[in-house]
Amino acid sequence: MTADFRYELLGQDGAARTGLIHTGRGPIRTPAFMPVGTAGTVKAMYMDQVRDLGADIVLGNTYHLMVRPGAERVAELGGLHGFSTWAGPILTDSGGFQVMSLAKLRKLDETGVTFQSHIDGSKHRLTPERSMEIQALLGSDIQMQLDECVRLPAPDAEVERAMLLSLRWAERSLQAFDARPGRACFGIVQGGTVPALRVESAKRLAAMPFGGLAIGGLAVGEPQADMLATIEAVEPHLPAGKPRYLMGVGTPDDLVEAVRRGVDMFDCVMPTRAGRHGLAYTRFGKVNLRNARHAADPRPLDAASDCPAARDYSRAYLHHLVKSDEILGMMLLTWVNLSYYQALMAGLRAAIAARSLDGFVAETKAGWAAGLGD
């Protein structure tokens, strides 16, 4: 897309890849997990904490920021980087998923979608051109095309209609994208779980000058096997020299299996949302701190962790905070979860570089299965 936005492949083990995405605000090590900063904040975290955990990039949400406080206001206040004090790369989604899932009284047509805000009922119009404009005002480094997300399961004819509309919107998004040094626009492969539609979408998007391609419309309740089969159908048709992004995924096991199939980038609200509800992700599996068994347990979640929240606080204290609905409990467990997700990504990168991915995956899954965390 621009001279200094590029993907550099550093190593490969089977279909799995490790590399660098070079942007104007620094490199992104891949495989990468992007913490979700929906409204300009990674919930319950300071931005310097997020950085110190090893995250190179965070995600911002076009829909939420356009309805509050407004993209123009964010631009006046230094863009999303200055507004949120995050100096690294930011990827913004297009707003399409949230329009379909959150907004009131949606009306979709060929040119875009009209909707009412879920916050105050105010009326908005989102088109491919307006989505690109909003993302530019936010100052994002990676902008996503506007696409239509359909709820699954859906009839094949409906999935095909949305996929074809998304392709037309992809062309319009590219035309509206204000290419600047270090920035890129990504296309989004759609087509539900219908292999032929996914392949058609991927081939046509690969022929367009996008900086990277995403696989969208998954992690919406379909079985993991269907998600992985869809990735396997799409991956051969994605350009090897560009980043591959699986949107909205997922659990640690989802991440591991998608990396094995050639995916480079991920985002998901799961680690932050789980932390706010008393669930910790660790190398020993999931730990539900709401369970009474933790009430008198002096052990930390993981004595060997680099994360102070996992290493220095007892399970009994974390249980007390969760049961008392204390904000500190949400903060500590979110810290634990994002730390584990970043550690998992670092482990995957190292294993791919050493061509020892199978062994790393087997050891990781054995740790989860042992259930020592709970």
Short mmCIF file of C-alpha atoms in Angstrom, two decimals:
data_model
loop_
_atom_site.label_atom_id
_atom_site.label_comp_id
_atom_site.label_asym_id
_atom_site.label_seq_id
_atom_site.Cartn_x
_atom_site.Cartn_y
_atom_site.Cartn_z
CA MET A 1 0.00 0.00 0.00
CA THR A 2 2.74 2.47 0.99
CA ALA A 3 6.49 2.19 0.81
CA ASP A 4 7.07 1.50 4.48
CA PHE A 5 4.09 -0.75 5.28
CA ARG A 6 5.15 -4.30 4.55
CA TYR A 7 5.20 -7.84 5.90
CA GLU A 8 8.55 -9.53 6.50
CA LEU A 9 8.57 -13.32 6.87
CA LEU A 10 11.16 -14.40 9.44
CA GLY A 11 10.42 -18.08 9.87
CA GLN A 12 7.99 -20.86 9.07
CA ASP A 13 7.06 -24.23 10.53
CA GLY A 14 4.53 -25.98 8.33
CA ALA A 15 1.84 -23.41 7.53
CA ALA A 16 2.64 -21.40 10.68
CA ARG A 17 4.56 -18.15 10.17
CA THR A 18 6.48 -15.71 12.28
CA GLY A 19 7.43 -12.30 11.00
CA LEU A 20 7.22 -8.55 11.29
CA ILE A 21 4.60 -6.13 10.01
CA HIS A 22 6.44 -2.87 9.43
CA THR A 23 4.33 0.25 10.06
CA GLY A 24 5.06 3.93 10.44
CA ARG A 25 4.71 3.58 14.22
CA GLY A 26 6.95 0.59 14.61
CA PRO A 27 6.99 -3.14 13.89
CA ILE A 28 4.35 -5.67 14.92
CA ARG A 29 5.74 -9.09 15.81
CA THR A 30 3.63 -11.93 14.46
CA PRO A 31 1.77 -14.02 15.41
CA ALA A 32 0.25 -11.09 17.26
CA PHE A 33 -2.68 -10.76 19.63
CA MET A 34 -4.21 -7.27 19.64
CA PRO A 35 -5.87 -6.26 22.92
CA VAL A 36 -9.26 -4.73 22.20
CA GLY A 37 -9.53 -1.03 23.08
CA THR A 38 -13.17 -0.66 22.10
CA ALA A 39 -13.78 2.94 23.14
CA GLY A 40 -10.20 4.15 23.26
CA THR A 41 -9.31 2.09 26.32
CA VAL A 42 -8.37 -1.52 26.97
CA LYS A 43 -10.88 -2.04 29.75
CA ALA A 44 -9.41 -2.15 33.28
CA MET A 45 -5.85 -1.54 32.03
CA TYR A 46 -3.44 1.38 31.73
CA MET A 47 -1.92 1.71 28.28
CA ASP A 48 1.60 1.45 29.67
CA GLN A 49 0.64 -1.88 31.26
CA VAL A 50 -0.60 -3.13 27.91
CA ARG A 51 2.67 -2.09 26.28
CA ASP A 52 4.78 -3.65 29.03
CA LEU A 53 3.00 -6.98 28.58
CA GLY A 54 4.42 -7.15 25.06
CA ALA A 55 1.55 -5.92 22.91
CA ASP A 56 2.80 -4.12 19.81
CA ILE A 57 -0.64 -3.05 18.58
CA VAL A 58 -4.13 -2.46 19.97
CA LEU A 59 -7.53 -2.36 18.31
CA GLY A 60 -9.99 0.55 18.33
CA ASN A 61 -13.64 0.36 17.38
CA THR A 62 -15.03 2.67 14.72
CA TYR A 63 -18.68 2.25 15.70
CA HIS A 64 -18.20 3.02 19.39
CA LEU A 65 -15.89 5.97 18.77
CA MET A 66 -18.08 7.49 16.06
CA VAL A 67 -21.13 7.51 18.32
CA ARG A 68 -19.15 8.68 21.37
CA PRO A 69 -17.23 10.99 21.57
CA GLY A 70 -17.22 11.37 17.77
CA ALA A 71 -14.40 10.90 15.27
CA GLU A 72 -14.04 14.61 14.59
CA ARG A 73 -13.57 15.32 18.29
CA VAL A 74 -10.95 12.58 18.61
CA ALA A 75 -9.11 14.09 15.63
CA GLU A 76 -9.14 17.53 17.26
CA LEU A 77 -7.64 16.02 20.40
CA GLY A 78 -4.65 14.43 18.69
CA GLY A 79 -6.18 11.35 17.11
CA LEU A 80 -6.66 8.08 18.92
CA HIS A 81 -2.95 7.79 19.69
CA GLY A 82 -2.77 11.11 21.48
CA PHE A 83 -6.24 10.79 22.96
CA SER A 84 -5.48 7.41 24.56
CA THR A 85 -1.70 7.87 25.06
CA TRP A 86 -0.91 4.77 22.97
CA ALA A 87 2.15 5.47 20.81
CA GLY A 88 2.27 2.17 18.91
CA PRO A 89 0.25 1.00 15.92
CA ILE A 90 -3.55 0.94 16.12
CA LEU A 91 -5.90 -1.12 13.97
CA THR A 92 -9.48 0.08 13.70
CA ASP A 93 -12.33 -2.13 12.58
CA SER A 94 -14.84 -0.74 10.10
CA GLY A 95 -17.87 -0.57 12.40
CA GLY A 96 -19.88 -3.00 10.30
CA PHE A 97 -20.05 -5.80 12.87
CA GLN A 98 -21.27 -3.52 15.66
CA VAL A 99 -23.85 -1.90 13.38
CA MET A 100 -25.30 -5.33 12.72
CA SER A 101 -25.10 -6.53 16.33
CA LEU A 102 -25.74 -3.43 18.48
CA ALA A 103 -27.44 -0.65 16.56
CA LYS A 104 -31.19 -0.07 16.55
CA LEU A 105 -33.43 0.09 13.48
CA ARG A 106 -30.80 -0.79 10.88
CA LYS A 107 -31.57 -0.24 7.20
CA LEU A 108 -29.09 -1.67 4.73
CA ASP A 109 -28.88 -0.81 1.04
CA GLU A 110 -26.29 -0.89 -1.73
CA THR A 111 -24.62 2.33 -0.66
CA GLY A 112 -24.37 1.68 3.08
CA VAL A 113 -26.33 1.31 6.28
CA THR A 114 -28.45 3.76 8.28
CA PHE A 115 -28.83 3.04 11.97
CA GLN A 116 -29.67 4.48 15.37
CA SER A 117 -27.07 4.56 18.13
CA HIS A 118 -27.59 2.04 20.91
CA ILE A 119 -26.57 4.80 23.33
CA ASP A 120 -28.98 7.66 22.61
CA GLY A 121 -30.95 6.71 19.51
CA SER A 122 -29.20 9.32 17.34
CA LYS A 123 -29.27 8.58 13.62
CA HIS A 124 -26.10 7.78 11.70
CA ARG A 125 -25.15 6.75 8.17
CA LEU A 126 -22.17 4.46 7.57
CA THR A 127 -20.87 3.87 4.06
CA PRO A 128 -17.52 2.49 2.88
CA GLU A 129 -16.40 6.06 2.25
CA ARG A 130 -17.55 7.34 5.65
CA SER A 131 -15.94 4.38 7.43
CA MET A 132 -12.62 5.19 5.77
CA GLU A 133 -13.04 8.85 6.69
CA ILE A 134 -13.78 8.05 10.33
CA GLN A 135 -10.81 5.69 10.59
CA ALA A 136 -8.56 8.36 9.06
CA LEU A 137 -9.82 10.90 11.58
CA LEU A 138 -9.02 8.45 14.37
CA GLY A 139 -5.52 8.19 12.90
CA SER A 140 -5.38 4.40 12.73
CA ASP A 141 -2.42 2.67 11.13
CA ILE A 142 -4.45 -0.24 9.74
CA GLN A 143 -7.96 0.48 8.51
CA MET A 144 -10.52 -2.19 7.69
CA GLN A 145 -12.89 -2.11 4.75
CA LEU A 146 -16.59 -1.85 5.53
CA ASP A 147 -18.27 -5.22 5.09
CA GLU A 148 -21.62 -6.80 5.86
CA CYS A 149 -21.66 -9.39 8.62
CA VAL A 150 -24.52 -11.90 8.57
CA ARG A 151 -25.59 -13.92 11.54
CA LEU A 152 -24.88 -17.63 11.19
CA PRO A 153 -26.43 -19.98 10.44
CA ALA A 154 -27.97 -18.34 7.38
CA PRO A 155 -29.17 -19.60 3.98
CA ASP A 156 -26.39 -19.89 1.41
CA ALA A 157 -28.15 -17.37 -0.82
CA GLU A 158 -28.11 -14.76 1.97
CA VAL A 159 -24.45 -15.47 2.72
CA GLU A 160 -23.60 -15.07 -0.96
CA ARG A 161 -25.52 -11.80 -1.24
CA ALA A 162 -23.62 -10.34 1.72
CA MET A 163 -20.29 -11.62 0.42
CA LEU A 164 -20.81 -10.01 -2.99
CA LEU A 165 -21.93 -6.75 -1.40
CA SER A 166 -18.81 -6.82 0.79
CA LEU A 167 -16.67 -7.21 -2.34
CA ARG A 168 -18.26 -4.15 -3.90
CA TRP A 169 -17.74 -2.27 -0.65
CA ALA A 170 -14.10 -3.45 -0.66
CA GLU A 171 -13.51 -1.67 -3.97
CA ARG A 172 -15.15 1.49 -2.66
CA SER A 173 -13.19 1.33 0.59
CA LEU A 174 -9.92 1.14 -1.32
CA GLN A 175 -10.88 4.07 -3.51
CA ALA A 176 -11.71 6.14 -0.43
CA PHE A 177 -8.64 5.10 1.57
CA ASP A 178 -6.21 7.97 2.08
CA ALA A 179 -2.92 6.13 1.63
CA ARG A 180 -0.19 7.67 3.72
CA PRO A 181 3.30 6.40 4.57
CA GLY A 182 3.21 3.58 7.08
CA ARG A 183 -0.53 2.93 6.86
CA ALA A 184 -2.60 0.27 5.13
CA CYS A 185 -6.13 -0.84 4.40
CA PHE A 186 -7.12 -4.50 4.83
CA GLY A 187 -9.84 -6.38 2.97
CA ILE A 188 -12.16 -8.84 4.70
CA VAL A 189 -12.92 -12.32 3.34
CA GLN A 190 -16.58 -13.22 3.84
CA GLY A 191 -18.74 -16.18 2.84
CA GLY A 192 -19.91 -17.83 6.04
CA THR A 193 -18.88 -21.47 6.29
CA VAL A 194 -19.48 -22.14 2.58
CA PRO A 195 -16.04 -23.05 1.14
CA ALA A 196 -16.80 -22.02 -2.44
CA LEU A 197 -17.97 -18.58 -1.34
CA ARG A 198 -14.96 -18.09 0.92
CA VAL A 199 -12.57 -19.06 -1.88
CA GLU A 200 -14.26 -16.70 -4.34
CA SER A 201 -14.09 -13.85 -1.82
CA ALA A 202 -10.41 -14.54 -1.03
CA LYS A 203 -9.38 -14.74 -4.69
CA ARG A 204 -11.10 -11.52 -5.64
CA LEU A 205 -9.75 -9.62 -2.64
CA ALA A 206 -6.23 -10.96 -3.26
CA ALA A 207 -6.36 -9.34 -6.70
CA MET A 208 -6.97 -5.93 -5.10
CA PRO A 209 -4.13 -3.77 -3.71
CA PHE A 210 -4.89 -4.28 -0.01
CA GLY A 211 -2.07 -4.18 2.54
CA GLY A 212 -3.38 -7.36 4.18
CA LEU A 213 -6.41 -9.61 4.28
CA ALA A 214 -8.66 -10.59 7.16
CA ILE A 215 -11.03 -13.51 7.62
CA GLY A 216 -14.25 -12.12 9.04
CA GLY A 217 -17.64 -13.47 9.98
CA LEU A 218 -16.36 -16.27 12.23
CA ALA A 219 -16.30 -16.71 16.02
CA VAL A 220 -20.04 -16.06 15.99
CA GLY A 221 -21.09 -19.32 17.59
CA GLU A 222 -20.07 -21.87 14.98
CA PRO A 223 -18.14 -24.98 16.15
CA GLN A 224 -14.37 -24.65 16.23
CA ALA A 225 -14.10 -27.37 13.59
CA ASP A 226 -16.09 -25.23 11.15
CA MET A 227 -13.91 -22.21 11.85
CA LEU A 228 -10.71 -24.18 11.29
CA ALA A 229 -12.06 -25.78 8.11
CA THR A 230 -12.88 -22.31 6.81
CA ILE A 231 -9.34 -21.10 7.53
CA GLU A 232 -7.94 -24.15 5.72
CA ALA A 233 -10.11 -23.41 2.68
CA VAL A 234 -9.10 -19.74 2.56
CA GLU A 235 -5.39 -19.83 3.47
CA PRO A 236 -4.06 -21.14 0.13
CA HIS A 237 -5.65 -18.16 -1.62
CA LEU A 238 -4.22 -15.46 0.67
CA PRO A 239 -1.09 -13.66 -0.57
CA ALA A 240 2.00 -15.05 1.16
CA GLY A 241 3.61 -11.62 1.28
CA LYS A 242 0.84 -9.92 3.25
CA PRO A 243 -0.50 -10.27 6.82
CA ARG A 244 -3.45 -12.58 7.55
CA TYR A 245 -5.85 -11.50 10.28
CA LEU A 246 -8.55 -13.68 11.88
CA MET A 247 -11.10 -11.26 13.33
CA GLY A 248 -12.66 -11.71 16.77
CA VAL A 249 -10.83 -14.90 17.77
CA GLY A 250 -10.61 -16.23 20.43
CA THR A 251 -9.76 -18.77 23.12
CA PRO A 252 -6.12 -19.76 23.64
CA ASP A 253 -6.82 -23.03 21.81
CA ASP A 254 -8.41 -21.13 18.91
CA LEU A 255 -5.29 -18.98 18.64
CA VAL A 256 -2.92 -21.94 18.67
CA GLU A 257 -4.87 -23.85 16.03
CA ALA A 258 -5.28 -20.81 13.78
CA VAL A 259 -1.55 -20.04 13.99
CA ARG A 260 -0.86 -23.62 12.91
CA ARG A 261 -2.95 -22.86 9.83
CA GLY A 262 -1.05 -19.73 8.84
CA VAL A 263 -2.84 -16.84 10.61
CA ASP A 264 -0.72 -13.88 11.75
CA MET A 265 -3.03 -11.53 13.69
CA PHE A 266 -5.88 -11.87 16.18
CA ASP A 267 -8.14 -9.77 18.38
CA CYS A 268 -10.80 -10.74 20.88
CA VAL A 269 -12.60 -9.27 23.89
CA MET A 270 -12.40 -12.65 25.65
CA PRO A 271 -9.38 -12.07 27.94
CA THR A 272 -10.57 -8.66 29.12
CA ARG A 273 -14.23 -9.67 29.43
CA ALA A 274 -13.35 -12.87 31.28
CA GLY A 275 -11.16 -10.92 33.68
CA ARG A 276 -14.04 -8.62 34.56
CA HIS A 277 -16.17 -11.66 35.38
CA GLY A 278 -13.74 -13.56 37.60
CA LEU A 279 -12.16 -15.95 35.07
CA ALA A 280 -8.40 -16.23 34.68
CA TYR A 281 -6.47 -17.77 31.79
CA THR A 282 -3.19 -19.39 32.81
CA ARG A 283 -0.71 -21.91 31.45
CA PHE A 284 -2.49 -24.42 33.69
CA GLY A 285 -5.87 -23.76 32.11
CA LYS A 286 -8.82 -21.62 33.15
CA VAL A 287 -9.40 -20.69 36.78
CA ASN A 288 -12.82 -19.50 37.94
CA LEU A 289 -12.07 -17.33 40.95
CA ARG A 290 -15.75 -17.25 41.89
CA ASN A 291 -15.54 -20.87 43.03
CA ALA A 292 -15.58 -21.33 46.80
CA ARG A 293 -12.59 -23.69 46.65
CA HIS A 294 -10.33 -20.65 46.27
CA ALA A 295 -11.58 -18.84 49.39
CA ALA A 296 -8.72 -20.00 51.64
CA ASP A 297 -6.09 -20.87 49.01
CA PRO A 298 -2.83 -18.99 49.66
CA ARG A 299 -1.24 -19.96 46.34
CA PRO A 300 -0.86 -17.45 43.53
CA LEU A 301 -2.27 -18.25 40.11
CA ASP A 302 1.21 -18.91 38.74
CA ALA A 303 4.29 -18.53 40.94
CA ALA A 304 6.57 -18.56 37.89
CA SER A 305 4.70 -15.89 35.91
CA ASP A 306 6.33 -12.60 34.94
CA CYS A 307 3.00 -10.89 35.63
CA PRO A 308 2.77 -9.50 39.19
CA ALA A 309 -0.99 -10.05 39.26
CA ALA A 310 -0.55 -13.77 38.61
CA ARG A 311 2.57 -14.15 40.76
CA ASP A 312 2.11 -11.97 43.84
CA TYR A 313 -1.57 -12.16 44.84
CA SER A 314 -3.14 -15.18 46.49
CA ARG A 315 -6.12 -16.96 44.99
CA ALA A 316 -7.91 -16.29 48.26
CA TYR A 317 -7.46 -12.55 47.84
CA LEU A 318 -8.51 -12.65 44.19
CA HIS A 319 -11.57 -14.71 45.16
CA HIS A 320 -12.44 -12.13 47.83
CA LEU A 321 -12.14 -9.26 45.34
CA VAL A 322 -14.29 -11.02 42.78
CA LYS A 323 -17.00 -11.99 45.26
CA SER A 324 -16.99 -8.43 46.63
CA ASP A 325 -17.30 -6.94 43.13
CA GLU A 326 -14.20 -4.86 43.80
CA ILE A 327 -12.81 -3.00 40.79
CA LEU A 328 -9.30 -4.13 41.72
CA GLY A 329 -10.31 -7.74 41.10
CA MET A 330 -11.34 -6.88 37.55
CA MET A 331 -8.08 -5.01 37.00
CA LEU A 332 -5.86 -7.78 38.34
CA LEU A 333 -7.55 -10.59 36.43
CA THR A 334 -7.57 -8.60 33.18
CA TRP A 335 -3.85 -8.06 33.72
CA VAL A 336 -3.40 -11.81 34.28
CA ASN A 337 -5.29 -12.71 31.12
CA LEU A 338 -3.64 -10.24 28.76
CA SER A 339 -0.26 -11.26 30.17
CA TYR A 340 -0.99 -14.90 29.43
CA TYR A 341 -2.21 -14.17 25.90
CA GLN A 342 0.95 -12.18 25.12
CA ALA A 343 3.15 -14.90 26.65
CA LEU A 344 1.38 -17.47 24.50
CA MET A 345 2.06 -15.39 21.37
CA ALA A 346 5.72 -15.00 22.33
CA GLY A 347 5.99 -18.75 22.83
CA LEU A 348 4.42 -19.42 19.45
CA ARG A 349 6.78 -16.99 17.74
CA ALA A 350 9.82 -18.59 19.34
CA ALA A 351 8.63 -22.12 18.55
CA ILE A 352 7.98 -21.30 14.90
CA ALA A 353 11.41 -19.68 14.57
CA ALA A 354 13.00 -22.80 16.10
CA ARG A 355 10.83 -25.11 13.97
CA SER A 356 9.61 -26.78 17.16
CA LEU A 357 5.95 -25.78 16.99
CA ASP A 358 4.47 -29.26 17.38
CA GLY A 359 6.37 -29.80 20.62
CA PHE A 360 5.38 -26.39 21.96
CA VAL A 361 1.72 -26.98 21.15
CA ALA A 362 1.76 -30.44 22.74
CA GLU A 363 3.37 -29.08 25.91
CA THR A 364 0.97 -26.13 26.04
CA LYS A 365 -2.12 -28.30 25.64
CA ALA A 366 -0.81 -30.78 28.22
CA GLY A 367 -0.56 -27.91 30.70
CA TRP A 368 -4.16 -26.89 30.03
CA ALA A 369 -5.37 -30.48 30.31
CA ALA A 370 -3.60 -31.04 33.62
CA GLY A 371 -5.95 -28.54 35.16
CA LEU A 372 -3.48 -27.57 37.88
CA GLY A 373 -4.77 -24.02 37.77
CA ASP A 374 -8.16 -24.90 39.22
#
